[in-house]
């Protein structure tokens, strides 16, 4: 037992990931029977999302000290979100037009999945939905964006109340420490959850669909890797001026959890923990930038929306003009912002982009069979992006403790 705990958690998680793939591959579809272990793990981390954001964001904002500092963190993060999102969607378009993955696909080898219902929400409803009308309702629904807004306002209120706000601040600071301990307990389930989820994916993956759509899957992985290595690696090396290897090593747990769960939201507690403990990002910047990023900063999804739209256009012979390309870039970024951090969210957002440029929605049914395996990589890209932006902003605003960027062996 003590030997188990002596092995660093990230090593146990990586071993579980590899072992899960091997077991699933040997076992085949029967591996679905252990998916329940993964579902339990995901349910436990989801349990953390609301209290963790609530306590750590309120305490974080209040301990930032003044509103000007909060503003300087906020605008830098937003700028990096927007710039990287644009690069990502254009990268998807570039890969799609150079490699033309939709040309010559044998569609008869594909099983049509069901096309998810496009969401009917108008932009008015979306804006109104961001207002935390009933904070308790927002928490009960695990509605992250309005929860962030409520927590920000509460933090600002504490700052404005100065001395009168101190007792409330103490409660939140203490609550945030307690929630970190609870997170540490749940994290011990990670190797088991990751193992079960990987076995399930590897065992049930449709190999026929994978063969027909292999090029699309490959380009999805290539695009995501380019974003992670070039954009995030470049940001860490040239703007934050930190060792790139240490950044990725510190992120190992979040990378494994995001890859196996395909959900940025479910990974949020793990990302926060990695950023604070392993990357030395201050609690205030980490909680603010990463919670926000988990819902609006999705570069893997943006890249994929660009790529998938070209794939559909090639599959059905739809001609696209330059105007269409700009439309895809715009809607791809908006779609990525609007996509919830849950499995398959990118698939639903495809309907938004396809509809605007005349690509048939049937494309969604064709790719649905292999979406999970692409979704896993998109999610890892999304999550790594949140941490890269948080780390960079922390360096730019003096909110990082470089000594904390420990070698992951100690974690
Ligand atoms: N599953 C992704 C996420 O949670 C979103 C997507 O489907 O692209 O980040």
Short mmCIF file of C-alpha atoms and ligand atoms in Angstrom, two decimals:
data_model
loop_
_atom_site.label_atom_id
_atom_site.label_comp_id
_atom_site.label_asym_id
_atom_site.label_seq_id
_atom_site.Cartn_x
_atom_site.Cartn_y
_atom_site.Cartn_z
CA UNK A 1 0.00 0.00 0.00
CA UNK A 2 2.66 2.49 0.98
CA UNK A 3 4.67 1.53 -2.12
CA UNK A 4 1.64 2.55 -4.20
CA UNK A 5 1.57 6.02 -2.65
CA UNK A 6 5.32 6.37 -2.89
CA UNK A 7 5.09 6.31 -6.69
CA UNK A 8 4.32 9.89 -7.87
CA UNK A 9 0.67 10.23 -8.89
CA UNK A 10 1.48 11.34 -12.44
CA UNK A 11 3.49 8.16 -13.02
CA UNK A 12 0.60 6.03 -11.81
CA UNK A 13 -1.75 7.96 -14.10
CA UNK A 14 0.44 7.51 -17.19
CA UNK A 15 0.83 3.80 -16.44
CA UNK A 16 -2.95 3.47 -16.08
CA UNK A 17 -3.49 5.21 -19.42
CA UNK A 18 -1.16 2.89 -21.31
CA UNK A 19 -2.44 -0.20 -19.51
CA UNK A 20 -6.05 0.85 -20.19
CA UNK A 21 -5.42 1.08 -23.93
CA UNK A 22 -3.73 -2.34 -23.96
CA UNK A 23 -6.48 -4.03 -21.95
CA UNK A 24 -9.26 -2.43 -24.03
CA UNK A 25 -7.58 -3.46 -27.24
CA UNK A 26 -7.26 -7.07 -26.12
CA UNK A 27 -10.70 -7.23 -24.51
CA UNK A 28 -12.73 -5.56 -27.27
CA UNK A 29 -16.31 -4.26 -26.82
CA UNK A 30 -16.65 -6.15 -23.52
CA UNK A 31 -14.46 -3.46 -21.95
CA UNK A 32 -17.58 -1.33 -21.81
CA UNK A 33 -18.46 -3.22 -18.61
CA UNK A 34 -15.77 -1.37 -16.62
CA UNK A 35 -16.72 2.08 -17.93
CA UNK A 36 -18.73 2.54 -14.71
CA UNK A 37 -15.44 2.98 -12.82
CA UNK A 38 -14.59 5.88 -15.13
CA UNK A 39 -18.08 7.34 -14.75
CA UNK A 40 -17.75 7.26 -10.96
CA UNK A 41 -14.41 9.04 -11.20
CA UNK A 42 -15.87 11.73 -13.47
CA UNK A 43 -18.84 12.16 -11.14
CA UNK A 44 -16.46 12.72 -8.22
CA UNK A 45 -14.47 15.39 -10.03
CA UNK A 46 -17.65 17.06 -11.20
CA UNK A 47 -18.63 17.23 -7.54
CA UNK A 48 -15.64 19.51 -7.00
CA UNK A 49 -16.33 22.00 -9.80
CA UNK A 50 -18.87 24.31 -8.15
CA UNK A 51 -17.40 24.56 -4.62
CA UNK A 52 -13.87 24.81 -5.98
CA UNK A 53 -14.63 27.65 -8.40
CA UNK A 54 -16.79 29.39 -5.83
CA UNK A 55 -14.31 29.36 -2.96
CA UNK A 56 -11.09 29.78 -4.86
CA UNK A 57 -12.31 32.43 -7.29
CA UNK A 58 -13.87 34.62 -4.58
CA UNK A 59 -10.78 34.26 -2.37
CA UNK A 60 -8.53 34.76 -5.41
CA UNK A 61 -10.19 37.95 -6.61
CA UNK A 62 -10.35 39.40 -3.12
CA UNK A 63 -6.69 38.62 -2.45
CA UNK A 64 -5.56 40.24 -5.71
CA UNK A 65 -5.80 43.40 -3.65
CA UNK A 66 -7.04 46.02 -6.10
CA UNK A 67 -9.32 46.30 -9.06
CA UNK A 68 -6.67 47.67 -11.40
CA UNK A 69 -4.63 44.52 -11.00
CA UNK A 70 -7.70 42.40 -11.71
CA UNK A 71 -8.23 44.39 -14.91
CA UNK A 72 -4.65 43.92 -16.02
CA UNK A 73 -4.91 40.14 -15.53
CA UNK A 74 -8.30 40.08 -17.28
CA UNK A 75 -7.43 41.94 -20.47
CA UNK A 76 -4.18 40.05 -20.99
CA UNK A 77 -5.96 36.71 -20.64
CA UNK A 78 -8.72 37.76 -23.04
CA UNK A 79 -6.20 38.97 -25.61
CA UNK A 80 -4.31 35.67 -25.50
CA UNK A 81 -7.58 33.70 -25.72
CA UNK A 82 -8.66 35.63 -28.84
CA UNK A 83 -5.30 35.57 -30.64
CA UNK A 84 -4.66 31.86 -30.05
CA UNK A 85 -8.27 31.03 -31.01
CA UNK A 86 -7.88 32.79 -34.35
CA UNK A 87 -4.58 31.06 -35.11
CA UNK A 88 -6.20 27.72 -34.23
CA UNK A 89 -9.22 28.06 -36.52
CA UNK A 90 -7.08 29.21 -39.46
CA UNK A 91 -4.72 26.31 -38.83
CA UNK A 92 -7.70 23.96 -39.17
CA UNK A 93 -8.66 25.63 -42.45
CA UNK A 94 -5.09 25.38 -43.70
CA UNK A 95 -4.79 21.67 -42.87
CA UNK A 96 -8.18 21.00 -44.46
CA UNK A 97 -7.32 22.74 -47.71
CA UNK A 98 -3.81 21.35 -48.05
CA UNK A 99 -4.56 17.69 -47.19
CA UNK A 100 -8.19 17.57 -48.41
CA UNK A 101 -9.27 14.76 -46.03
CA UNK A 102 -12.85 14.62 -47.40
CA UNK A 103 -11.84 13.78 -50.96
CA UNK A 104 -12.25 10.10 -51.87
CA UNK A 105 -13.75 8.94 -48.56
CA UNK A 106 -15.67 5.69 -48.93
CA UNK A 107 -18.89 6.81 -47.28
CA UNK A 108 -20.49 3.38 -47.67
CA UNK A 109 -18.04 2.03 -45.06
CA UNK A 110 -19.43 4.46 -42.53
CA UNK A 111 -22.26 3.97 -40.16
CA UNK A 112 -24.40 7.02 -39.83
CA UNK A 113 -24.70 8.22 -36.27
CA UNK A 114 -27.51 10.44 -35.09
CA UNK A 115 -27.21 14.14 -35.75
CA UNK A 116 -27.42 15.99 -32.44
CA UNK A 117 -30.13 18.61 -32.17
CA UNK A 118 -28.69 22.03 -32.99
CA UNK A 119 -29.32 24.29 -30.03
CA UNK A 120 -32.03 26.83 -30.66
CA UNK A 121 -30.71 29.50 -28.31
CA UNK A 122 -30.52 33.00 -29.76
CA UNK A 123 -27.70 35.36 -28.86
CA UNK A 124 -30.11 37.30 -26.64
CA UNK A 125 -30.82 34.18 -24.61
CA UNK A 126 -27.12 33.40 -24.48
CA UNK A 127 -26.25 36.84 -23.06
CA UNK A 128 -29.12 36.69 -20.60
CA UNK A 129 -28.02 33.19 -19.58
CA UNK A 130 -24.69 34.61 -18.42
CA UNK A 131 -26.39 36.70 -15.75
CA UNK A 132 -26.49 34.74 -12.47
CA UNK A 133 -30.16 35.55 -11.80
CA UNK A 134 -30.37 32.97 -9.07
CA UNK A 135 -26.92 32.06 -7.72
CA UNK A 136 -28.25 28.94 -6.03
CA UNK A 137 -29.89 27.76 -9.25
CA UNK A 138 -26.67 28.45 -11.13
CA UNK A 139 -24.77 26.26 -8.68
CA UNK A 140 -27.36 23.50 -8.79
CA UNK A 141 -27.16 23.45 -12.60
CA UNK A 142 -23.32 23.57 -12.58
CA UNK A 143 -23.60 26.51 -14.93
CA UNK A 144 -20.00 27.67 -14.99
CA UNK A 145 -20.09 31.05 -16.74
CA UNK A 146 -22.73 32.74 -14.54
CA UNK A 147 -21.05 31.14 -11.52
CA UNK A 148 -17.79 32.83 -12.49
CA UNK A 149 -19.57 36.16 -12.84
CA UNK A 150 -21.23 35.80 -9.45
CA UNK A 151 -17.93 34.82 -7.80
CA UNK A 152 -16.14 37.75 -9.43
CA UNK A 153 -18.77 40.18 -8.15
CA UNK A 154 -18.60 38.70 -4.67
CA UNK A 155 -14.80 39.01 -4.67
CA UNK A 156 -15.03 42.63 -5.82
CA UNK A 157 -17.63 43.30 -3.12
CA UNK A 158 -15.25 41.97 -0.47
CA UNK A 159 -12.49 44.22 -1.82
CA UNK A 160 -14.78 47.24 -1.70
CA UNK A 161 -15.96 46.48 1.82
CA UNK A 162 -12.32 46.62 3.00
CA UNK A 163 -12.16 45.93 6.76
CA UNK A 164 -15.82 45.03 7.04
CA UNK A 165 -15.27 42.36 4.40
CA UNK A 166 -12.42 40.65 6.20
CA UNK A 167 -14.45 38.02 8.11
CA UNK A 168 -16.12 36.92 4.85
CA UNK A 169 -12.74 36.80 3.11
CA UNK A 170 -11.42 34.54 5.88
CA UNK A 171 -14.27 32.10 5.30
CA UNK A 172 -13.52 31.93 1.59
CA UNK A 173 -9.78 31.60 2.09
CA UNK A 174 -10.26 28.78 4.53
CA UNK A 175 -12.89 27.18 2.27
CA UNK A 176 -10.51 27.28 -0.64
CA UNK A 177 -7.78 25.48 1.33
CA UNK A 178 -10.29 22.86 2.44
CA UNK A 179 -11.47 22.33 -1.16
CA UNK A 180 -7.89 21.77 -2.25
CA UNK A 181 -7.57 18.99 0.29
CA UNK A 182 -10.81 17.43 -0.96
CA UNK A 183 -9.41 17.67 -4.50
CA UNK A 184 -6.28 15.85 -3.37
CA UNK A 185 -8.41 12.98 -2.07
CA UNK A 186 -10.41 12.69 -5.28
CA UNK A 187 -7.23 12.82 -7.35
CA UNK A 188 -6.22 9.49 -5.87
CA UNK A 189 -9.02 7.95 -7.94
CA UNK A 190 -7.41 9.21 -11.16
CA UNK A 191 -5.41 6.09 -12.10
CA UNK A 192 -8.52 3.90 -11.80
CA UNK A 193 -10.77 6.30 -13.70
CA UNK A 194 -8.26 6.87 -16.48
CA UNK A 195 -7.65 3.12 -16.82
CA UNK A 196 -11.35 2.32 -17.16
CA UNK A 197 -12.10 5.13 -19.61
CA UNK A 198 -9.16 4.28 -21.84
CA UNK A 199 -10.07 0.59 -21.86
CA UNK A 200 -13.62 1.51 -22.86
CA UNK A 201 -12.52 3.79 -25.72
CA UNK A 202 -9.91 1.36 -27.03
CA UNK A 203 -12.31 -1.59 -26.76
CA UNK A 204 -15.33 -0.04 -28.44
CA UNK A 205 -13.78 2.15 -31.10
CA UNK A 206 -15.29 1.46 -34.51
CA UNK A 207 -12.29 0.27 -36.51
CA UNK A 208 -14.15 0.44 -39.85
CA UNK A 209 -15.06 4.05 -39.28
CA UNK A 210 -11.53 4.77 -38.18
CA UNK A 211 -10.13 3.35 -41.41
CA UNK A 212 -12.44 5.46 -43.60
CA UNK A 213 -12.00 8.62 -41.59
CA UNK A 214 -8.36 7.98 -40.72
CA UNK A 215 -7.14 11.11 -42.46
CA UNK A 216 -9.54 13.38 -40.62
CA UNK A 217 -8.57 11.81 -37.29
CA UNK A 218 -4.89 12.14 -38.16
CA UNK A 219 -5.25 15.82 -39.11
CA UNK A 220 -7.20 16.50 -35.91
CA UNK A 221 -4.28 15.08 -33.92
CA UNK A 222 -1.69 16.88 -36.03
CA UNK A 223 -3.46 20.24 -35.68
CA UNK A 224 -3.83 19.81 -31.92
CA UNK A 225 -0.18 18.82 -31.51
CA UNK A 226 0.94 21.83 -33.54
CA UNK A 227 -1.14 24.11 -31.33
CA UNK A 228 0.22 22.54 -28.15
CA UNK A 229 3.85 22.46 -29.18
CA UNK A 230 4.18 25.61 -31.28
CA UNK A 231 1.63 28.05 -29.87
CA UNK A 232 1.68 27.02 -26.21
CA UNK A 233 5.31 25.93 -26.22
CA UNK A 234 6.23 29.23 -27.92
CA UNK A 235 4.15 31.24 -25.48
CA UNK A 236 5.84 29.59 -22.48
CA UNK A 237 9.32 29.89 -23.95
CA UNK A 238 9.25 33.34 -25.54
CA UNK A 239 6.67 35.33 -23.59
CA UNK A 240 6.74 33.67 -20.18
CA UNK A 241 10.42 32.68 -20.54
CA UNK A 242 10.02 29.47 -18.59
CA UNK A 243 11.35 25.96 -19.33
CA UNK A 244 8.87 24.32 -21.71
CA UNK A 245 9.60 20.80 -20.49
CA UNK A 246 8.80 21.74 -16.90
CA UNK A 247 5.53 23.26 -18.04
CA UNK A 248 4.39 20.07 -19.75
CA UNK A 249 5.67 17.88 -16.93
CA UNK A 250 3.75 19.94 -14.40
CA UNK A 251 0.63 19.47 -16.51
CA UNK A 252 0.83 15.67 -16.79
CA UNK A 253 -2.15 14.93 -14.52
CA UNK A 254 -4.38 17.44 -16.30
CA UNK A 255 -3.31 16.14 -19.70
CA UNK A 256 -4.14 12.53 -18.78
CA UNK A 257 -7.47 13.44 -17.17
CA UNK A 258 -8.54 15.70 -20.05
CA UNK A 259 -7.58 13.07 -22.61
CA UNK A 260 -9.47 10.26 -20.94
CA UNK A 261 -12.57 12.23 -19.90
CA UNK A 262 -12.90 14.48 -23.00
CA UNK A 263 -14.30 17.18 -20.76
CA UNK A 264 -12.64 20.50 -19.90
CA UNK A 265 -15.17 21.10 -17.14
CA UNK A 266 -14.52 17.79 -15.44
CA UNK A 267 -10.78 18.41 -15.68
CA UNK A 268 -11.03 21.91 -14.19
CA UNK A 269 -10.15 20.95 -10.60
CA UNK A 270 -7.10 19.03 -11.84
CA UNK A 271 -5.96 21.89 -14.10
CA UNK A 272 -6.22 24.33 -11.19
CA UNK A 273 -4.22 22.05 -8.97
CA UNK A 274 -1.47 21.57 -11.59
CA UNK A 275 -1.22 25.31 -12.27
CA UNK A 276 -0.97 26.25 -8.61
CA UNK A 277 1.12 23.41 -7.26
CA UNK A 278 3.37 22.49 -10.15
CA UNK A 279 3.59 25.68 -12.20
CA UNK A 280 3.63 28.17 -9.34
CA UNK A 281 0.78 30.31 -10.69
CA UNK A 282 -0.78 32.36 -7.90
CA UNK A 283 -4.14 31.18 -6.67
CA UNK A 284 -5.88 34.34 -7.79
CA UNK A 285 -4.63 34.26 -11.39
CA UNK A 286 -5.08 30.49 -11.70
CA UNK A 287 -8.65 30.45 -10.46
CA UNK A 288 -9.67 33.45 -12.54
CA UNK A 289 -7.99 32.60 -15.86
CA UNK A 290 -8.45 28.83 -15.78
CA UNK A 291 -12.11 28.83 -14.74
CA UNK A 292 -12.88 31.35 -17.46
CA UNK A 293 -10.70 29.52 -19.99
CA UNK A 294 -12.39 26.18 -19.35
CA UNK A 295 -15.61 27.58 -20.79
CA UNK A 296 -14.50 30.08 -23.41
CA UNK A 297 -10.95 29.18 -24.49
CA UNK A 298 -11.16 26.10 -26.69
CA UNK A 299 -8.48 26.17 -29.33
CA UNK A 300 -8.63 22.45 -30.10
CA UNK A 301 -12.35 22.83 -30.78
CA UNK A 302 -11.83 25.96 -32.90
CA UNK A 303 -9.22 24.21 -35.02
CA UNK A 304 -11.47 21.19 -35.44
CA UNK A 305 -14.48 23.27 -36.49
CA UNK A 306 -12.41 24.78 -39.31
CA UNK A 307 -11.05 21.40 -40.37
CA UNK A 308 -14.38 19.57 -40.16
CA UNK A 309 -16.23 22.18 -42.21
CA UNK A 310 -13.77 21.77 -45.06
CA UNK A 311 -14.04 18.00 -44.66
CA UNK A 312 -17.82 18.17 -45.07
CA UNK A 313 -17.54 20.54 -48.03
CA UNK A 314 -15.13 18.15 -49.77
CA UNK A 315 -17.27 15.13 -48.94
CA UNK A 316 -20.35 16.65 -50.57
CA UNK A 317 -18.61 18.77 -53.21
CA UNK A 318 -19.63 22.17 -51.81
CA UNK A 319 -17.60 25.07 -53.24
CA UNK A 320 -16.45 27.60 -50.68
CA UNK A 321 -15.50 31.20 -51.41
CA UNK A 322 -13.06 33.37 -49.46
CA UNK A 323 -16.06 34.98 -47.83
CA UNK A 324 -17.09 31.53 -46.61
CA UNK A 325 -13.64 30.99 -45.14
CA UNK A 326 -13.94 34.18 -43.09
CA UNK A 327 -17.42 33.14 -42.05
CA UNK A 328 -16.07 29.76 -40.88
CA UNK A 329 -13.25 31.49 -38.98
CA UNK A 330 -15.73 33.77 -37.24
CA UNK A 331 -18.31 31.12 -36.43
CA UNK A 332 -15.62 28.57 -35.56
CA UNK A 333 -14.25 30.85 -32.85
CA UNK A 334 -17.72 31.75 -31.62
CA UNK A 335 -18.70 28.08 -31.65
CA UNK A 336 -15.62 27.23 -29.60
CA UNK A 337 -16.49 29.97 -27.09
CA UNK A 338 -20.08 28.77 -26.90
CA UNK A 339 -19.24 25.07 -26.65
CA UNK A 340 -19.66 23.72 -23.15
CA UNK A 341 -16.64 21.90 -21.72
CA UNK A 342 -18.35 18.52 -21.98
CA UNK A 343 -17.77 15.48 -24.22
CA UNK A 344 -19.10 15.94 -27.74
CA UNK A 345 -19.76 19.68 -27.44
CA UNK A 346 -17.70 20.34 -30.57
CA UNK A 347 -19.93 17.96 -32.52
CA UNK A 348 -23.01 19.99 -31.64
CA UNK A 349 -21.31 23.24 -32.61
CA UNK A 350 -20.58 21.87 -36.08
CA UNK A 351 -24.24 22.46 -36.95
CA UNK A 352 -23.77 26.19 -36.33
CA UNK A 353 -20.87 26.53 -38.76
CA UNK A 354 -22.15 24.08 -41.39
CA UNK A 355 -25.53 25.78 -41.64
CA UNK A 356 -23.97 29.17 -42.39
CA UNK A 357 -21.85 27.99 -45.33
CA UNK A 358 -24.15 25.34 -46.78
CA UNK A 359 -22.32 22.18 -45.76
CA UNK A 360 -24.85 19.33 -45.27
CA UNK A 361 -25.49 18.35 -41.66
CA UNK A 362 -25.14 14.68 -42.64
CA UNK A 363 -21.39 15.22 -42.26
CA UNK A 364 -21.98 15.25 -38.50
CA UNK A 365 -23.53 11.79 -38.68
CA UNK A 366 -20.55 10.52 -40.65
CA UNK A 367 -17.94 11.72 -38.18
CA UNK A 368 -19.95 10.93 -35.03
CA UNK A 369 -18.51 7.39 -34.83
CA UNK A 370 -14.97 8.63 -34.36
CA UNK A 371 -15.75 11.87 -32.58
CA UNK A 372 -14.76 10.61 -29.16
CA UNK A 373 -11.20 9.85 -30.13
CA UNK A 374 -10.84 13.30 -31.73
CA UNK A 375 -12.65 14.95 -28.83
CA UNK A 376 -10.08 13.55 -26.39
CA UNK A 377 -7.24 15.32 -28.17
CA UNK A 378 -9.25 18.55 -28.61
CA UNK A 379 -9.97 18.60 -24.89
CA UNK A 380 -6.30 18.12 -23.99
CA UNK A 381 -5.49 21.03 -26.30
CA UNK A 382 -8.20 23.18 -24.73
CA UNK A 383 -7.06 22.43 -21.19
CA UNK A 384 -3.34 22.88 -21.89
CA UNK A 385 -4.21 26.24 -23.48
CA UNK A 386 -5.94 27.45 -20.32
CA UNK A 387 -2.88 26.62 -18.25
CA UNK A 388 -0.47 28.14 -20.80
CA UNK A 389 -2.41 31.41 -20.81
CA UNK A 390 -2.68 31.42 -17.00
CA UNK A 391 1.07 30.83 -16.64
CA UNK A 392 1.94 33.52 -19.18
CA UNK A 393 -0.40 36.08 -17.64
CA UNK A 394 0.97 35.21 -14.19
CA UNK A 395 4.50 35.93 -15.39
CA UNK A 396 3.46 39.21 -17.05
CA UNK A 397 1.71 40.43 -13.92
CA UNK A 398 4.25 39.16 -11.38
CA UNK A 399 1.88 36.52 -10.02
CA UNK A 400 4.14 33.50 -10.35
CA UNK A 401 6.44 31.77 -7.94
CA UNK A 402 9.14 30.33 -10.17
CA UNK A 403 10.64 28.26 -7.37
CA UNK A 404 7.32 26.41 -7.25
CA UNK A 405 7.76 25.14 -10.78
CA UNK A 406 9.04 22.00 -9.20
CA UNK A 407 10.32 18.98 -10.99
CA UNK A 408 7.27 16.79 -11.26
CA UNK A 409 9.10 14.01 -9.42
CA UNK A 410 8.24 15.73 -6.19
CA UNK A 411 4.59 16.02 -6.97
N1 LIG B 1 -15.03 18.10 -25.19
C1 LIG B 1 -14.39 19.34 -25.42
C2 LIG B 1 -14.04 19.99 -24.09
O1 LIG B 1 -14.61 19.67 -23.08
C3 LIG B 1 -15.20 20.27 -26.27
C4 LIG B 1 -15.32 19.67 -27.64
O2 LIG B 1 -16.14 18.80 -27.86
O3 LIG B 1 -14.54 20.07 -28.52
O4 LIG B 1 -13.16 20.81 -24.02
#
